[in-house]
Coordinates of C-alpha atoms in Angstrom, one line a residue:
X29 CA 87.1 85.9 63.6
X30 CA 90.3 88.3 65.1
X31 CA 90.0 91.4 64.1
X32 CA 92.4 93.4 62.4
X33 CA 93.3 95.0 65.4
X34 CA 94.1 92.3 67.6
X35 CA 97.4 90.2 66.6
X36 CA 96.1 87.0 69.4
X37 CA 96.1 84.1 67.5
X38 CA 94.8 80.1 68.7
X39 CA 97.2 78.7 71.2
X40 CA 98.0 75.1 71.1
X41 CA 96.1 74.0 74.7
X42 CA 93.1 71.3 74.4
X43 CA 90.6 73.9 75.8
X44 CA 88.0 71.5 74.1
X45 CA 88.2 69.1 76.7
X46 CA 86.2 71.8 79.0
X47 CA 82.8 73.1 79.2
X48 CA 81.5 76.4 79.7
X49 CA 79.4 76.7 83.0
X50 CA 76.2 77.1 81.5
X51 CA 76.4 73.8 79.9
X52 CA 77.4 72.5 83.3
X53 CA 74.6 73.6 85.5
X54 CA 70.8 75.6 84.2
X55 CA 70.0 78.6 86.5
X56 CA 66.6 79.0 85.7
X57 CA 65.9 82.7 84.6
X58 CA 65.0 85.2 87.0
X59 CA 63.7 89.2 86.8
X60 CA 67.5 90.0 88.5
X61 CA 67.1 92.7 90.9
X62 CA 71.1 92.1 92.6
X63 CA 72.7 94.8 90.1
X64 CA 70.9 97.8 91.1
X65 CA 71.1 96.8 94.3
X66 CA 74.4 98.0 97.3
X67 CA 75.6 96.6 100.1
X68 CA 74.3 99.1 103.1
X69 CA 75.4 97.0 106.4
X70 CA 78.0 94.3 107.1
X71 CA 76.5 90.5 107.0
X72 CA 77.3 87.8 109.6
X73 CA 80.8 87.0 108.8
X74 CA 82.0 83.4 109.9
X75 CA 86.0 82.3 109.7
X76 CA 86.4 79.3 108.8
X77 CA 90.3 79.4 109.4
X78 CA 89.8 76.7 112.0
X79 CA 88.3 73.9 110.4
X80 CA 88.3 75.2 106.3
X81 CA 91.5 76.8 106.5
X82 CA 93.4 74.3 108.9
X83 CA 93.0 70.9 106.8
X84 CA 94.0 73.4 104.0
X85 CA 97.7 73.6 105.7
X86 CA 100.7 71.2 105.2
X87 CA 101.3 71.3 108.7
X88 CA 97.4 71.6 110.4
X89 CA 97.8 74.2 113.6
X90 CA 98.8 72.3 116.8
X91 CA 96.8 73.2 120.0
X92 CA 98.5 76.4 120.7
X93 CA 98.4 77.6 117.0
X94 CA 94.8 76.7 117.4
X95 CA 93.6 78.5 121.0
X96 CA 95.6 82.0 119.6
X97 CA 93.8 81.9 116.2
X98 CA 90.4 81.4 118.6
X99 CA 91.2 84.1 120.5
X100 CA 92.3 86.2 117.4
X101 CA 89.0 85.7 116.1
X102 CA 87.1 86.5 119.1
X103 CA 89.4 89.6 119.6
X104 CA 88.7 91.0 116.4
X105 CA 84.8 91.0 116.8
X106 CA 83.4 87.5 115.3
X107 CA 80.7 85.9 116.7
X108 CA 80.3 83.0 115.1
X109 CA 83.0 80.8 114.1
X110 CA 83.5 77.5 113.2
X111 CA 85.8 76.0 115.4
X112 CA 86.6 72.3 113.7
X113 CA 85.5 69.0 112.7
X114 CA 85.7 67.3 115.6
X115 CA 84.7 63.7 113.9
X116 CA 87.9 64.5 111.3
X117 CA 90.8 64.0 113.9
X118 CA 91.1 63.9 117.6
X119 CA 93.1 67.6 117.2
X120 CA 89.9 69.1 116.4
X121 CA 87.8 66.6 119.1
X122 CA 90.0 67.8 121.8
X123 CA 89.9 71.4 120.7
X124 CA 85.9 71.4 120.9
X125 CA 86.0 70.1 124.4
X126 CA 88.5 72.6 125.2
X127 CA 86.6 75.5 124.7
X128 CA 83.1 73.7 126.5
X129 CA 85.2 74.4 129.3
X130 CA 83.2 77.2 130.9
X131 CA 84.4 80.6 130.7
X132 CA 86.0 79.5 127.9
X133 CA 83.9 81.6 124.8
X134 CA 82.5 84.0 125.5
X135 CA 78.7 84.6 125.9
X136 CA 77.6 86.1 122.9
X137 CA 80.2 83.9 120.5
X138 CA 78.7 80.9 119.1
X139 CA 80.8 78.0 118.4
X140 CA 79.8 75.9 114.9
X141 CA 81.0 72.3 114.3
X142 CA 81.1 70.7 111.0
X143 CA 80.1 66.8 110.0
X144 CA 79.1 65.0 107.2
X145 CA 76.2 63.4 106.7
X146 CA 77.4 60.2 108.6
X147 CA 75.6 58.3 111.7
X148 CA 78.9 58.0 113.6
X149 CA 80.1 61.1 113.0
X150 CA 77.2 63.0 113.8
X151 CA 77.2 61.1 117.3
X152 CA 81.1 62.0 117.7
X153 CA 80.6 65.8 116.9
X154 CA 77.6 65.9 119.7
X155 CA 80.0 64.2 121.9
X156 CA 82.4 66.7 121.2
X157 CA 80.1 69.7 121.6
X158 CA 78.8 68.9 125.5
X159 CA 78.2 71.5 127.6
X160 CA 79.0 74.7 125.1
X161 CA 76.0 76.8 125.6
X162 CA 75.7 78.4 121.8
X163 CA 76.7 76.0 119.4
X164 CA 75.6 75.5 115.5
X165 CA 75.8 71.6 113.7
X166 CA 76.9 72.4 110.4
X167 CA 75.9 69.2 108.1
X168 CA 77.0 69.3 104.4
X169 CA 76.8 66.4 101.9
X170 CA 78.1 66.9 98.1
X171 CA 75.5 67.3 95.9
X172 CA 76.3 68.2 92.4
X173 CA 75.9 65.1 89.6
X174 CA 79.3 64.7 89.1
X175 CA 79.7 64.1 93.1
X176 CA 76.6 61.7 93.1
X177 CA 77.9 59.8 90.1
X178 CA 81.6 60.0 90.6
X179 CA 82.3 59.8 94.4
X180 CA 78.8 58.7 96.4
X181 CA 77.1 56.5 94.1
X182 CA 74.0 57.8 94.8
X183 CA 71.0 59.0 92.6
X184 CA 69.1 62.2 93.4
X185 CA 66.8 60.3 95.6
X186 CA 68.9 58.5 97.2
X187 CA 71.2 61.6 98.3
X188 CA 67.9 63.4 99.2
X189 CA 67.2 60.3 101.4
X190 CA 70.7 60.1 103.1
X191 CA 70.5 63.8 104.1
X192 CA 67.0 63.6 105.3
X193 CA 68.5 60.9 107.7
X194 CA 71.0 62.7 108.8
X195 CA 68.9 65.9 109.6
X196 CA 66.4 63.6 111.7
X197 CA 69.3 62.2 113.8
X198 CA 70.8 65.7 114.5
X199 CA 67.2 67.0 115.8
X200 CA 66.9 63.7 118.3
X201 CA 70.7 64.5 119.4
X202 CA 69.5 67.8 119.5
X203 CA 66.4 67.2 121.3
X204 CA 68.0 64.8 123.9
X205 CA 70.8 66.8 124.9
X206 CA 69.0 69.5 127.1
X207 CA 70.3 72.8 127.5
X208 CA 69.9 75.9 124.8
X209 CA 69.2 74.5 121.3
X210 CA 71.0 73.5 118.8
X211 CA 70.9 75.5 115.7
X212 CA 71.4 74.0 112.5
X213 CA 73.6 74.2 109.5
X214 CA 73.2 72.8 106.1
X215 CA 75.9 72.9 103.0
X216 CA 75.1 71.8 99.8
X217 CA 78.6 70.9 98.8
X218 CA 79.3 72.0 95.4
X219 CA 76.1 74.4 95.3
X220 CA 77.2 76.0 92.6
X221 CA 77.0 72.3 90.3
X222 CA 73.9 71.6 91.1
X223 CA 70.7 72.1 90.1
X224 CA 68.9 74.4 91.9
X225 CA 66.0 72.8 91.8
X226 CA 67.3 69.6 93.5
X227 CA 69.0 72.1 96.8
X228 CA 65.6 73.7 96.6
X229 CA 64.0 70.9 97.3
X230 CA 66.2 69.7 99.8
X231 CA 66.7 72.9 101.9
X232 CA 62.6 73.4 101.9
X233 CA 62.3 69.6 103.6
X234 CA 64.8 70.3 106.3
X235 CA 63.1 73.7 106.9
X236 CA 60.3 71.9 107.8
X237 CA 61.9 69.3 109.4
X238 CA 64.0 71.5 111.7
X239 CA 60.9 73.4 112.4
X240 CA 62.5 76.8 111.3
X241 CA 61.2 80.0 112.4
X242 CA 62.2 83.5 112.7
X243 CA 63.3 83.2 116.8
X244 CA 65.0 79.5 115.6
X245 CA 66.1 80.0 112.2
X246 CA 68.3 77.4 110.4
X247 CA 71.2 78.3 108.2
X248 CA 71.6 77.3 104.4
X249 CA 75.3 78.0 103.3
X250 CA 75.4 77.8 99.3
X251 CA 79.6 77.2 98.7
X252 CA 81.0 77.7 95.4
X253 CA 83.3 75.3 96.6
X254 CA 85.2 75.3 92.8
X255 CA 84.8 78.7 91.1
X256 CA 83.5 77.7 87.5
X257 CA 82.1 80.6 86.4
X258 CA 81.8 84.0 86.8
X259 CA 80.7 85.9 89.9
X260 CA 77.1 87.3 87.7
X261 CA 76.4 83.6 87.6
X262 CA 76.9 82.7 91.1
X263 CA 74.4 85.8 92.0
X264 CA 71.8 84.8 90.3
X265 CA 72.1 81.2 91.6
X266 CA 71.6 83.0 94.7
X267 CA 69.2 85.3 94.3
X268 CA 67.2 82.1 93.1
X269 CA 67.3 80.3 96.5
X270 CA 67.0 84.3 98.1
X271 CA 63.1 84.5 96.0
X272 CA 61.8 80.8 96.5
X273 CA 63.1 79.3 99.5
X274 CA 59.8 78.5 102.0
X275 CA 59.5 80.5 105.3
X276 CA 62.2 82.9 104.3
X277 CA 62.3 84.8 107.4
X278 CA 63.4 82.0 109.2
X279 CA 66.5 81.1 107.3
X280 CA 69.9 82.8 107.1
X281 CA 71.1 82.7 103.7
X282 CA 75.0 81.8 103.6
X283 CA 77.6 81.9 100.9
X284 CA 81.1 80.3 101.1
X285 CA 83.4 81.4 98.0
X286 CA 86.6 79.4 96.5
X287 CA 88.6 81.3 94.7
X288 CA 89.8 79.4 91.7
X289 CA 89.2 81.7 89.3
X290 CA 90.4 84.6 91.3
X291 CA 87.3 86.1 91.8
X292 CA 86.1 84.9 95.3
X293 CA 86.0 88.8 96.9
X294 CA 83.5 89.7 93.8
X295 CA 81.5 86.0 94.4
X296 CA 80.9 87.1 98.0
X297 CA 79.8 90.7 97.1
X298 CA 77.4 89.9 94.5
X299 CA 75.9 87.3 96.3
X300 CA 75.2 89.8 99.5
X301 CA 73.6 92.1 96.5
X302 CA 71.4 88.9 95.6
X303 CA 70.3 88.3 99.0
X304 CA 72.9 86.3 101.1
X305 CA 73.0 87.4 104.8
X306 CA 76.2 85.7 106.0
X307 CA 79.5 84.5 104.8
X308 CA 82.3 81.9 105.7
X309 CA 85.7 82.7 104.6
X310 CA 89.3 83.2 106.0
X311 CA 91.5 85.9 107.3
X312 CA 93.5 86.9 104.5
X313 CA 91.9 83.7 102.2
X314 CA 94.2 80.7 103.3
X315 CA 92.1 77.5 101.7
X316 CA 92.6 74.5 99.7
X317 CA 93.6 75.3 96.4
X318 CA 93.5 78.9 95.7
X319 CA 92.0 79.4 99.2
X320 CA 88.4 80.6 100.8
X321 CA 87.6 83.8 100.0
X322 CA 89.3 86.3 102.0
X323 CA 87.5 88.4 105.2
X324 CA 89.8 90.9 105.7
X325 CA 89.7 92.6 102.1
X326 CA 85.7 92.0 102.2
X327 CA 85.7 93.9 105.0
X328 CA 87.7 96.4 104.5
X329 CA 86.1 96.9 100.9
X330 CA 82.7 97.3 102.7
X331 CA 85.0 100.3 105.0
X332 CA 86.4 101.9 102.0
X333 CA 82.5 102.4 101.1
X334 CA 81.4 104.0 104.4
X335 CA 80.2 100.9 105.8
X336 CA 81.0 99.7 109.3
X337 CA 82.3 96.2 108.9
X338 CA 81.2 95.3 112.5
X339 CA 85.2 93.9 113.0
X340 CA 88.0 95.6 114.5
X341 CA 90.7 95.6 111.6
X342 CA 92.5 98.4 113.3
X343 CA 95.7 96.6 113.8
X344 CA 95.9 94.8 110.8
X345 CA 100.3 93.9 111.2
X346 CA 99.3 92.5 114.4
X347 CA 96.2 90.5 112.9
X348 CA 98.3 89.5 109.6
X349 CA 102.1 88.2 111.9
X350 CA 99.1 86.3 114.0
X351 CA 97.2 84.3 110.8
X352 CA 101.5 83.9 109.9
X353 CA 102.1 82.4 112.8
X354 CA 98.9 80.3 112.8
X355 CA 99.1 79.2 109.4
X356 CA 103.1 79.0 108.9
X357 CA 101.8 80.7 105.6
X358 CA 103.1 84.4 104.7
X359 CA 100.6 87.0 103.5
X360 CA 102.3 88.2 100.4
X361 CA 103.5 92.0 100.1
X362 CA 101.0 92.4 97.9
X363 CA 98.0 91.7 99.4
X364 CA 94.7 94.3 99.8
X365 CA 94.8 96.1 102.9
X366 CA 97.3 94.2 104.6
X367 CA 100.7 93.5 102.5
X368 CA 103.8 95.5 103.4
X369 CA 103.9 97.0 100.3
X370 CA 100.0 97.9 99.4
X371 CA 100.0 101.6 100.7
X372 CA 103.5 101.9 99.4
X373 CA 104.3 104.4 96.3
X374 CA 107.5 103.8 93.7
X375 CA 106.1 105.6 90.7
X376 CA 107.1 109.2 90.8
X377 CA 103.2 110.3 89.3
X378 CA 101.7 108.5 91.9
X379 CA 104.0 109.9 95.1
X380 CA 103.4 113.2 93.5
X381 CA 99.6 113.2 94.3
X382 CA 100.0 111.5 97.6
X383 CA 102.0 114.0 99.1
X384 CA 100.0 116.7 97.8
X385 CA 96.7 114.7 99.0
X386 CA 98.2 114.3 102.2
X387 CA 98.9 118.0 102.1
X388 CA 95.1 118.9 101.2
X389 CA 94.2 116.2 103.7
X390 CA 95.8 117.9 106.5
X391 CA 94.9 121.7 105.5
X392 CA 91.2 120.2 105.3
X393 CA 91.0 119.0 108.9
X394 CA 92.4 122.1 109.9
X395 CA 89.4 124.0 108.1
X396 CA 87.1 121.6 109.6
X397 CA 88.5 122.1 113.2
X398 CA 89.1 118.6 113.1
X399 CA 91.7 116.0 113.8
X400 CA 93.1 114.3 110.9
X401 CA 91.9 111.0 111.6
X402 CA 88.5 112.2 111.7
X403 CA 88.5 114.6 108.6
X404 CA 86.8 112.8 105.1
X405 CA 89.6 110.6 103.4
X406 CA 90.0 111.5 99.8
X407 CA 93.9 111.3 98.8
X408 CA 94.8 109.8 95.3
X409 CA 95.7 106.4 95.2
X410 CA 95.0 105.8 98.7
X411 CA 91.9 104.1 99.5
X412 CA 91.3 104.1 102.9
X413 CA 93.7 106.1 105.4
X414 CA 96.8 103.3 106.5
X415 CA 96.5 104.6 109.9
X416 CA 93.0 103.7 110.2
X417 CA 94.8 100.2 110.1
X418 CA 97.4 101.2 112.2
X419 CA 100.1 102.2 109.3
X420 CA 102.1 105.0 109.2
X421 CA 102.7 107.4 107.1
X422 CA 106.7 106.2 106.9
X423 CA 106.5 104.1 104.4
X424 CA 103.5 105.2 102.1
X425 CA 106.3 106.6 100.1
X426 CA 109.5 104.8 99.0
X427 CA 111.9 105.7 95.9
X428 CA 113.9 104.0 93.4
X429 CA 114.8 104.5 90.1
X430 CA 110.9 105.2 89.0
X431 CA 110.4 107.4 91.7
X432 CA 109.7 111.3 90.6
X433 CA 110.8 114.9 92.3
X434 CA 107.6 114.3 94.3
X435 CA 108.5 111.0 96.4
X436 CA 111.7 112.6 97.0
X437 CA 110.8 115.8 98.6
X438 CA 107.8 114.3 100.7
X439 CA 110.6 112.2 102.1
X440 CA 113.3 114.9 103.3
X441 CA 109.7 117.0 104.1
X442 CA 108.3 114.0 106.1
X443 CA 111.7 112.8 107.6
X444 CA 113.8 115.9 108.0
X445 CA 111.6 119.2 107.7
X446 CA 113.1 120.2 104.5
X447 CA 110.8 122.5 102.4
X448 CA 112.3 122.0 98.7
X449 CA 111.9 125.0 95.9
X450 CA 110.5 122.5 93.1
X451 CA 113.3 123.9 90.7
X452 CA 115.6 122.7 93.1
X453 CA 113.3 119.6 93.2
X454 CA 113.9 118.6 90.0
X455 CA 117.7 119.3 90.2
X456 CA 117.9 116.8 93.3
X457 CA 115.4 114.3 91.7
X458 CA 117.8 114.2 88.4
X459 CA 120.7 113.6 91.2
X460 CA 119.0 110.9 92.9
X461 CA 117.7 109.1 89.4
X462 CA 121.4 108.6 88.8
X463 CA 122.3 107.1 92.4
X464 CA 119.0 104.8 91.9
X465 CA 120.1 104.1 88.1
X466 CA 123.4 103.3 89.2
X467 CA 122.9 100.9 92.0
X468 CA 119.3 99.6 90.9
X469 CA 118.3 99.6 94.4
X470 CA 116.0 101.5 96.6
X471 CA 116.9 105.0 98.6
X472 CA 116.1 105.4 101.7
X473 CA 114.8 109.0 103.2
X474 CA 118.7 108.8 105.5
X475 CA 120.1 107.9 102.0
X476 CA 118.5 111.1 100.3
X477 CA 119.5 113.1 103.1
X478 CA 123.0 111.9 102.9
X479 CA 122.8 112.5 99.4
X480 CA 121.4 115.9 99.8
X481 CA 124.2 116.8 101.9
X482 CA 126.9 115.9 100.0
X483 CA 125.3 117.1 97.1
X484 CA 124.1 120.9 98.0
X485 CA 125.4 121.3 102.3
X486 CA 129.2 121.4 100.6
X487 CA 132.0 123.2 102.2
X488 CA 131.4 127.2 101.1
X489 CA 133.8 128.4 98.9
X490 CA 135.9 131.3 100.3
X491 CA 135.3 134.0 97.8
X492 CA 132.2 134.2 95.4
X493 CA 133.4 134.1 91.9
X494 CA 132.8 137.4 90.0
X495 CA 130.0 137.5 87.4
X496 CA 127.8 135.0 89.3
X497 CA 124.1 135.4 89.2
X498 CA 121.6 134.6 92.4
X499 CA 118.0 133.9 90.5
X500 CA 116.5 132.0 93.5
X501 CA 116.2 132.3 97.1
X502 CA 113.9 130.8 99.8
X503 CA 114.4 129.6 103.1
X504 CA 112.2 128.3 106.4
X505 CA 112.9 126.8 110.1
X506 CA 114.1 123.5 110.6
X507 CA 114.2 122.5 114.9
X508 CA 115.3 126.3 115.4
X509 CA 117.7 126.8 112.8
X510 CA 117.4 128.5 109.5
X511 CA 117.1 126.5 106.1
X512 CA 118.2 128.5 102.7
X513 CA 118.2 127.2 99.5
X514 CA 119.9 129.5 96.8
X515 CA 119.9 128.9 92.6
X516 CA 122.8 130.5 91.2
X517 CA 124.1 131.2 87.3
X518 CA 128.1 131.1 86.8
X519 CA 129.3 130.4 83.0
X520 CA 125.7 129.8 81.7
X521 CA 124.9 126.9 84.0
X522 CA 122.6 126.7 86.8
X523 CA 123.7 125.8 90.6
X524 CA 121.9 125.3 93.9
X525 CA 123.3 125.2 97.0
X526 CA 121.7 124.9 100.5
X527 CA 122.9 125.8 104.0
X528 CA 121.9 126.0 107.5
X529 CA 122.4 128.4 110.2
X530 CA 121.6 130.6 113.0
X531 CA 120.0 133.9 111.2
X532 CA 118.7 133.7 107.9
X533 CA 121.1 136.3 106.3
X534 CA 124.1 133.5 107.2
X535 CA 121.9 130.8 106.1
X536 CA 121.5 133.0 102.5
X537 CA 124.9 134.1 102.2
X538 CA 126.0 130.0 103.0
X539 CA 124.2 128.8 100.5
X540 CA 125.0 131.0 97.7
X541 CA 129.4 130.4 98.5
X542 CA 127.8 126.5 98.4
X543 CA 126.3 126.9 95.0
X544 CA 129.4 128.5 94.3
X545 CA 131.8 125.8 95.7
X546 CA 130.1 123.5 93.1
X547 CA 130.9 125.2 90.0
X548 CA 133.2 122.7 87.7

């Protein structure tokens, strides 16, 4: 039943033809302990822009794209990341024996390479992995029943079979290839379909199989490779595999988010509460569909919280025009952190407690004895400080026709020096709403200060009229010179005028014949 109070009635769409997700897949119940829990340090994070991300694009990244999105990654702090699928195309082949060229990585960055579970294309990803001294083999194989049924053909045992196969060829390649060891990857495509029981079982026979152990330990990545339910779900699949997984301390427990349902950022988070030590994703969440879930604003979530996010973000235009480039994909203006408009104010509320938190912000460092950048952030509306990601303070503040007395003066304060009365404030911001009415576009700050100008800086009249009033006056420096601003009453209406000049008495007596020129 709708109650009274809600007018939504039954649409027309077949919503019957889908099922809920817990008619889809059972998570056996568990004592959760993932919603009292918080995330205290960063986890392992591991981009996936190179193999994920490329077959994601219309146009895959050519070997150029490809070394400057490496050496992007690398730049930025990552130290492991999956470089391609080397069995998939000879692209990725050719990119894989490119960086085994020494020098190439660097020591402490492992590379990973991705295969199915294939007999050829295992032997072509260890051919294409020669000679790079830290290197994971990341096997996956679908796994949820409508996978088996639908695309392999394959029963539960069978699947369990195939992968077991698979596992013992990569320890011989493994084995017989000399040099460091291989570490090993598994990827229960579709995790979040399947029963858990079934990856359970799987995961604790190649655990034994690989010989796992704390010094050696093998990876399980658990993808909700198509979002179906909500993120609670999704942790408490993982904090199942987290509690009964054998030889726990020897496996790193991996999550890689979709984000089909929009909510890939809160799958990722949950899952570190519910035990997961590592997670694949993308710069900025480029993916097939509605893309991987997205490292940047993870990261930068976890450094709005206090948390050092272990990656350098500090330049984040330079990251973002890079992934463009890369990706012939543009981040959209409004994306977290990172978009051109995202620490950008319109509303005039909003630009109103900026500029006064920036204000506190600064007064506080002084107190401290500090530097800005080093004083504690707390400005409204402003999570984290933009310069911290190497924006400005320019463009935190922008008006147009919603924009308030506050946006206004922070601008001409910012831009010019101007210190604005807040009666005269609101007589400007009336001024301006017109303009930005008028033309429907935005003002810029040398707009407003043109506007300011021709509004208040008008030629003095000659001669004062008789019976006017001066109610306000205030004035301050600008670059040496002296700014007054004067409020006048002539014929019962109110007047400002501003002026500029050498002494403030001249600047005073300017501004009241400019109020005065105005009278109509």
């Amino acid at each position: 039943m709708t109650a009274d109070w809600n007018p939504q009635r039954p649409s027309p769409m077949p919503c019957h033809r889908y099922r809920p997700a817990c008619e889809r897949v059972h998570v056996p119940p568990i004592e959760r302990t993932w919603p009292s829990r918080r995330i205290r340090q960063a986890p392992l994070w591991v981009p996936v822009d190179l193999r994920d991300g490329n077959q994601a694009l219309a146009e895959p990244m050519d070997p150029e794209r490809k070394r400057r999105m490496f050496d992007l990654l690398v730049r930025t702090g990552f130290k492991e990341i999956e470089a391609g699928y080397p069995s998939s195309s000879q692209l990725d082949f050719d990119f894989l024996r490119l960086l085994a060229e020494p020098g190439t990585v660097p020591g402490d960055v492992t590379v990973v390479a991705f295969t199915a579970a294939r007999d050829d294309l295992i032997a072509r990803t260890f051919e294409a992995v020669e000679g790079l001294p830290r290197v994971v083999v990341h096997l996956y194989a679908a796994t949820a029943p409508v996978w088996r049924d639908v695309v392999l053909g394959l029963d539960r045992e069978e699947l369990r079979t195939l992968i077991r196969r698979s596992a013992e060829q990569i320890a011989r390649l493994s084995d017989a290839r000399g040099g460091p060891p291989v570490r090993y990857e598994f990827s229960p495509e579709v995790f979040n379909l399947t029963e858990p029981d079934y990856v359970l079982e799987i995961c604790d026979e190649l655990t034994a199989l690989w010989d796992a152990g704390p010094d050696h330990p093998v990876t399980y990545n658990l993808p909700a490779t198509v979002e179906i339910s909500t993120p609670n779900v999704y942790a408490d699949q993982i904090e199942y595999m987290h509690r009964h997984l054998d030889r726990r301390d020897s496996v790193i427990l991996s999550v890689h988010p979709h984000n089909d349902r929009g909510t890939g950022v809160a799958c990722a988070e949950l899952a570190l509460m519910a035990g997961a030590q590592r997670v694949e994703g993308c710069l900025f969440g480029n993916g097939e569909r509605t893309g991987n879930v997205d490292l940047v604003t993870l990261a930068l979530n976890l450094y709005a919280q206090g948390v050092d996010p272990m990656l350098d973000l500090s330049d984040i235009d330079g990251i973002r025009r890079t992934v463009e480039h890369c990706n012939r994909l543009p981040v959209p203006d409004r994306h977290p952190y990172a978009g051109d408009l995202v620490y950008t104010a319109f509303s005039g509320t909003h630009q109103d407690a900026i500029g006064k938190g920036l204000a506190h912000h600064a007064k506080r460092a002084a107190d401290l004895g500090v530097p800005p950048e080093q004083a504690p952030w707390d400005v409204p509306y402003l999570p984290i400080d933009p310069a911290d990601v190497g924006r400005g303070y320019q463009e935190v503040i922008r008006v147009n026709s919603q924009s308030g007395k506050g946006g206004i003066a922070y601008l001409l304060g910012t831009r010019y020096g101007l210190e604005l009365p807040r009666r005269l404030q609101i007589d400007f911001a009336a001024v301006v709403q017109r303009r930005a009415d008028g033309s429907g576009e935005e003002v810029t700050a040398e707009e407003l200060w043109a506007l300011f100008q021709e509004t208040y800086l008008v030629t003095p009249a000659e001669v004062v009229p008789a019976g006017v009033e001066v109610l306000y006056e205030a004035g301050h420096q600008v670059d040496g010179r002296h700014v007054a601003y004067t409020e006048i009453r002539a014929g019962g209406a109110l007047w400002w005028g501003a002026a500029m000049a050498g002494t403030p008495e001249e600047a005073a007596a300017q501004a009241v014949r400019a109020a005065a020129a105005r009278i109509r």
